[in-house]
C-alpha atoms as an extended CHARMM CRD file, in Angstrom:
* protein
*
        78  EXT
         1         1  UNK       CA              3.8170000000      -10.3720000000       -0.8850000000  PROA      1               0.0000000000
         2         2  UNK       CA              7.9070000000       -8.6650000000       -1.4420000000  PROA      2               0.0000000000
         3         3  UNK       CA              8.4800000000       -4.3630000000       -0.2140000000  PROA      3               0.0000000000
         4         4  UNK       CA              9.4440000000       -3.3950000000       -3.8610000000  PROA      4               0.0000000000
         5         5  UNK       CA              6.3830000000       -5.5670000000       -5.2250000000  PROA      5               0.0000000000
         6         6  UNK       CA              4.4780000000       -3.2120000000       -2.8830000000  PROA      6               0.0000000000
         7         7  UNK       CA              6.1250000000        0.1250000000       -3.4800000000  PROA      7               0.0000000000
         8         8  UNK       CA              5.2530000000       -1.2030000000       -7.7490000000  PROA      8               0.0000000000
         9         9  UNK       CA              1.7870000000       -1.2190000000       -6.8740000000  PROA      9               0.0000000000
        10        10  UNK       CA              1.1280000000        2.2130000000       -4.2360000000  PROA      10              0.0000000000
        11        11  UNK       CA              3.2180000000        4.4790000000       -6.8910000000  PROA      11              0.0000000000
        12        12  UNK       CA             -0.2080000000        5.1710000000       -8.6450000000  PROA      12              0.0000000000
        13        13  UNK       CA             -1.7120000000        5.2420000000       -5.8330000000  PROA      13              0.0000000000
        14        14  UNK       CA              0.0890000000        7.8280000000       -3.4180000000  PROA      14              0.0000000000
        15        15  UNK       CA             -2.1120000000       10.1030000000       -1.4720000000  PROA      15              0.0000000000
        16        16  UNK       CA              0.3380000000       12.4810000000        0.6360000000  PROA      16              0.0000000000
        17        17  UNK       CA             -1.2280000000        9.6920000000        3.9850000000  PROA      17              0.0000000000
        18        18  UNK       CA             -0.5040000000        7.0410000000        5.0870000000  PROA      18              0.0000000000
        19        19  UNK       CA             -0.7970000000        5.3820000000        1.2770000000  PROA      19              0.0000000000
        20        20  UNK       CA              2.2270000000        7.9030000000        1.0510000000  PROA      20              0.0000000000
        21        21  UNK       CA              4.1800000000        6.8760000000        3.9030000000  PROA      21              0.0000000000
        22        22  UNK       CA              3.7580000000        3.6210000000        3.4800000000  PROA      22              0.0000000000
        23        23  UNK       CA              4.9950000000        3.6180000000       -0.4900000000  PROA      23              0.0000000000
        24        24  UNK       CA              8.1420000000        6.3090000000        0.5130000000  PROA      24              0.0000000000
        25        25  UNK       CA              9.2900000000        5.2550000000        4.3770000000  PROA      25              0.0000000000
        26        26  UNK       CA              7.5040000000        1.4140000000        4.6810000000  PROA      26              0.0000000000
        27        27  UNK       CA              5.7540000000        2.5370000000        7.7600000000  PROA      27              0.0000000000
        28        28  UNK       CA              2.5580000000        0.9370000000        8.8400000000  PROA      28              0.0000000000
        29        29  UNK       CA             -0.0800000000        2.8310000000       11.1630000000  PROA      29              0.0000000000
        30        30  UNK       CA             -3.1270000000        1.9830000000       12.7550000000  PROA      30              0.0000000000
        31        31  UNK       CA             -4.3300000000        4.7400000000        9.4780000000  PROA      31              0.0000000000
        32        32  UNK       CA             -3.1020000000        2.9300000000        6.4040000000  PROA      32              0.0000000000
        33        33  UNK       CA             -5.5340000000       -0.5010000000        6.1220000000  PROA      33              0.0000000000
        34        34  UNK       CA             -8.4030000000        1.9980000000        6.5900000000  PROA      34              0.0000000000
        35        35  UNK       CA             -6.3820000000        4.6560000000        3.8830000000  PROA      35              0.0000000000
        36        36  UNK       CA             -6.0920000000        1.0840000000        1.7290000000  PROA      36              0.0000000000
        37        37  UNK       CA             -9.6220000000       -0.0360000000        2.2990000000  PROA      37              0.0000000000
        38        38  UNK       CA            -11.2560000000        3.1770000000        1.1540000000  PROA      38              0.0000000000
        39        39  UNK       CA             -8.5100000000        3.2410000000       -2.4690000000  PROA      39              0.0000000000
        40        40  UNK       CA             -9.8390000000        0.0210000000       -2.9760000000  PROA      40              0.0000000000
        41        41  UNK       CA            -13.6050000000        0.8490000000       -2.6860000000  PROA      41              0.0000000000
        42        42  UNK       CA            -13.0060000000        4.0640000000       -5.1710000000  PROA      42              0.0000000000
        43        43  UNK       CA            -11.1190000000        1.5850000000       -7.5840000000  PROA      43              0.0000000000
        44        44  UNK       CA            -13.5530000000       -0.7370000000       -7.8260000000  PROA      44              0.0000000000
        45        45  UNK       CA            -16.7390000000        2.3450000000       -8.0940000000  PROA      45              0.0000000000
        46        46  UNK       CA            -14.7350000000        3.1080000000      -11.2880000000  PROA      46              0.0000000000
        47        47  UNK       CA            -14.7920000000       -0.6180000000      -12.5290000000  PROA      47              0.0000000000
        48        48  UNK       CA            -10.8150000000       -0.6460000000      -12.6940000000  PROA      48              0.0000000000
        49        49  UNK       CA            -11.5140000000       -4.3490000000      -10.5220000000  PROA      49              0.0000000000
        50        50  UNK       CA             -7.9040000000       -5.3110000000      -11.2250000000  PROA      50              0.0000000000
        51        51  UNK       CA             -5.9210000000       -2.9250000000       -9.4760000000  PROA      51              0.0000000000
        52        52  UNK       CA             -8.6260000000       -3.1250000000       -6.7030000000  PROA      52              0.0000000000
        53        53  UNK       CA             -7.7990000000       -6.3310000000       -6.7290000000  PROA      53              0.0000000000
        54        54  UNK       CA             -3.9880000000       -5.6440000000       -6.2950000000  PROA      54              0.0000000000
        55        55  UNK       CA             -4.5270000000       -3.0550000000       -3.3120000000  PROA      55              0.0000000000
        56        56  UNK       CA             -6.4070000000       -6.0540000000       -1.7290000000  PROA      56              0.0000000000
        57        57  UNK       CA             -3.1740000000       -7.8760000000       -1.9610000000  PROA      57              0.0000000000
        58        58  UNK       CA             -1.5010000000       -4.7820000000       -0.1720000000  PROA      58              0.0000000000
        59        59  UNK       CA             -3.7070000000       -4.7420000000        2.1200000000  PROA      59              0.0000000000
        60        60  UNK       CA             -3.5550000000       -8.5320000000        3.2980000000  PROA      60              0.0000000000
        61        61  UNK       CA              0.6260000000       -7.4680000000        3.5590000000  PROA      61              0.0000000000
        62        62  UNK       CA             -0.1400000000       -4.7370000000        5.6410000000  PROA      62              0.0000000000
        63        63  UNK       CA             -2.4670000000       -6.9940000000        7.8720000000  PROA      63              0.0000000000
        64        64  UNK       CA              0.1890000000       -9.6500000000        8.2380000000  PROA      64              0.0000000000
        65        65  UNK       CA              2.9570000000       -7.4000000000        8.7300000000  PROA      65              0.0000000000
        66        66  UNK       CA              1.6530000000       -4.9190000000       11.6980000000  PROA      66              0.0000000000
        67        67  UNK       CA              2.1220000000       -1.4600000000       12.8330000000  PROA      67              0.0000000000
        68        68  UNK       CA              5.5090000000       -0.2960000000       12.5870000000  PROA      68              0.0000000000
        69        69  UNK       CA              7.3610000000        2.4470000000       12.2350000000  PROA      69              0.0000000000
        70        70  UNK       CA              9.5440000000        3.8950000000        9.1350000000  PROA      70              0.0000000000
        71        71  UNK       CA             11.7980000000        0.9570000000        7.6070000000  PROA      71              0.0000000000
        72        72  UNK       CA             15.5520000000        2.0670000000        7.3070000000  PROA      72              0.0000000000
        73        73  UNK       CA             16.4100000000        0.7980000000        3.6660000000  PROA      73              0.0000000000
        74        74  UNK       CA             12.8870000000        0.5670000000        2.3730000000  PROA      74              0.0000000000
        75        75  UNK       CA             13.2600000000        2.0260000000       -1.1910000000  PROA      75              0.0000000000
        76        76  UNK       CA             16.1730000000       -0.6680000000       -1.5380000000  PROA      76              0.0000000000
        77        77  UNK       CA             14.7670000000       -3.7970000000       -0.2000000000  PROA      77              0.0000000000
        78        78  UNK       CA             13.2770000000       -6.7930000000       -2.7740000000  PROA      78              0.0000000000
């Protein structure tokens, strides 16, 4: 998954916390995956399965990349 796709998928799910930091800066912390998992659960419970699956794809990306500080030029990366 490309960085631009991560931002696109997270745009409607910004939470003012770890998801928003990933969206805005590319930062991944120990709180990012749990926040995304919680969002995925809520989407599933709301019968928004397609969106939940896409958040699952973002979780896979986060796990592959691992923890990292904010990324320079994150908003312009493709």
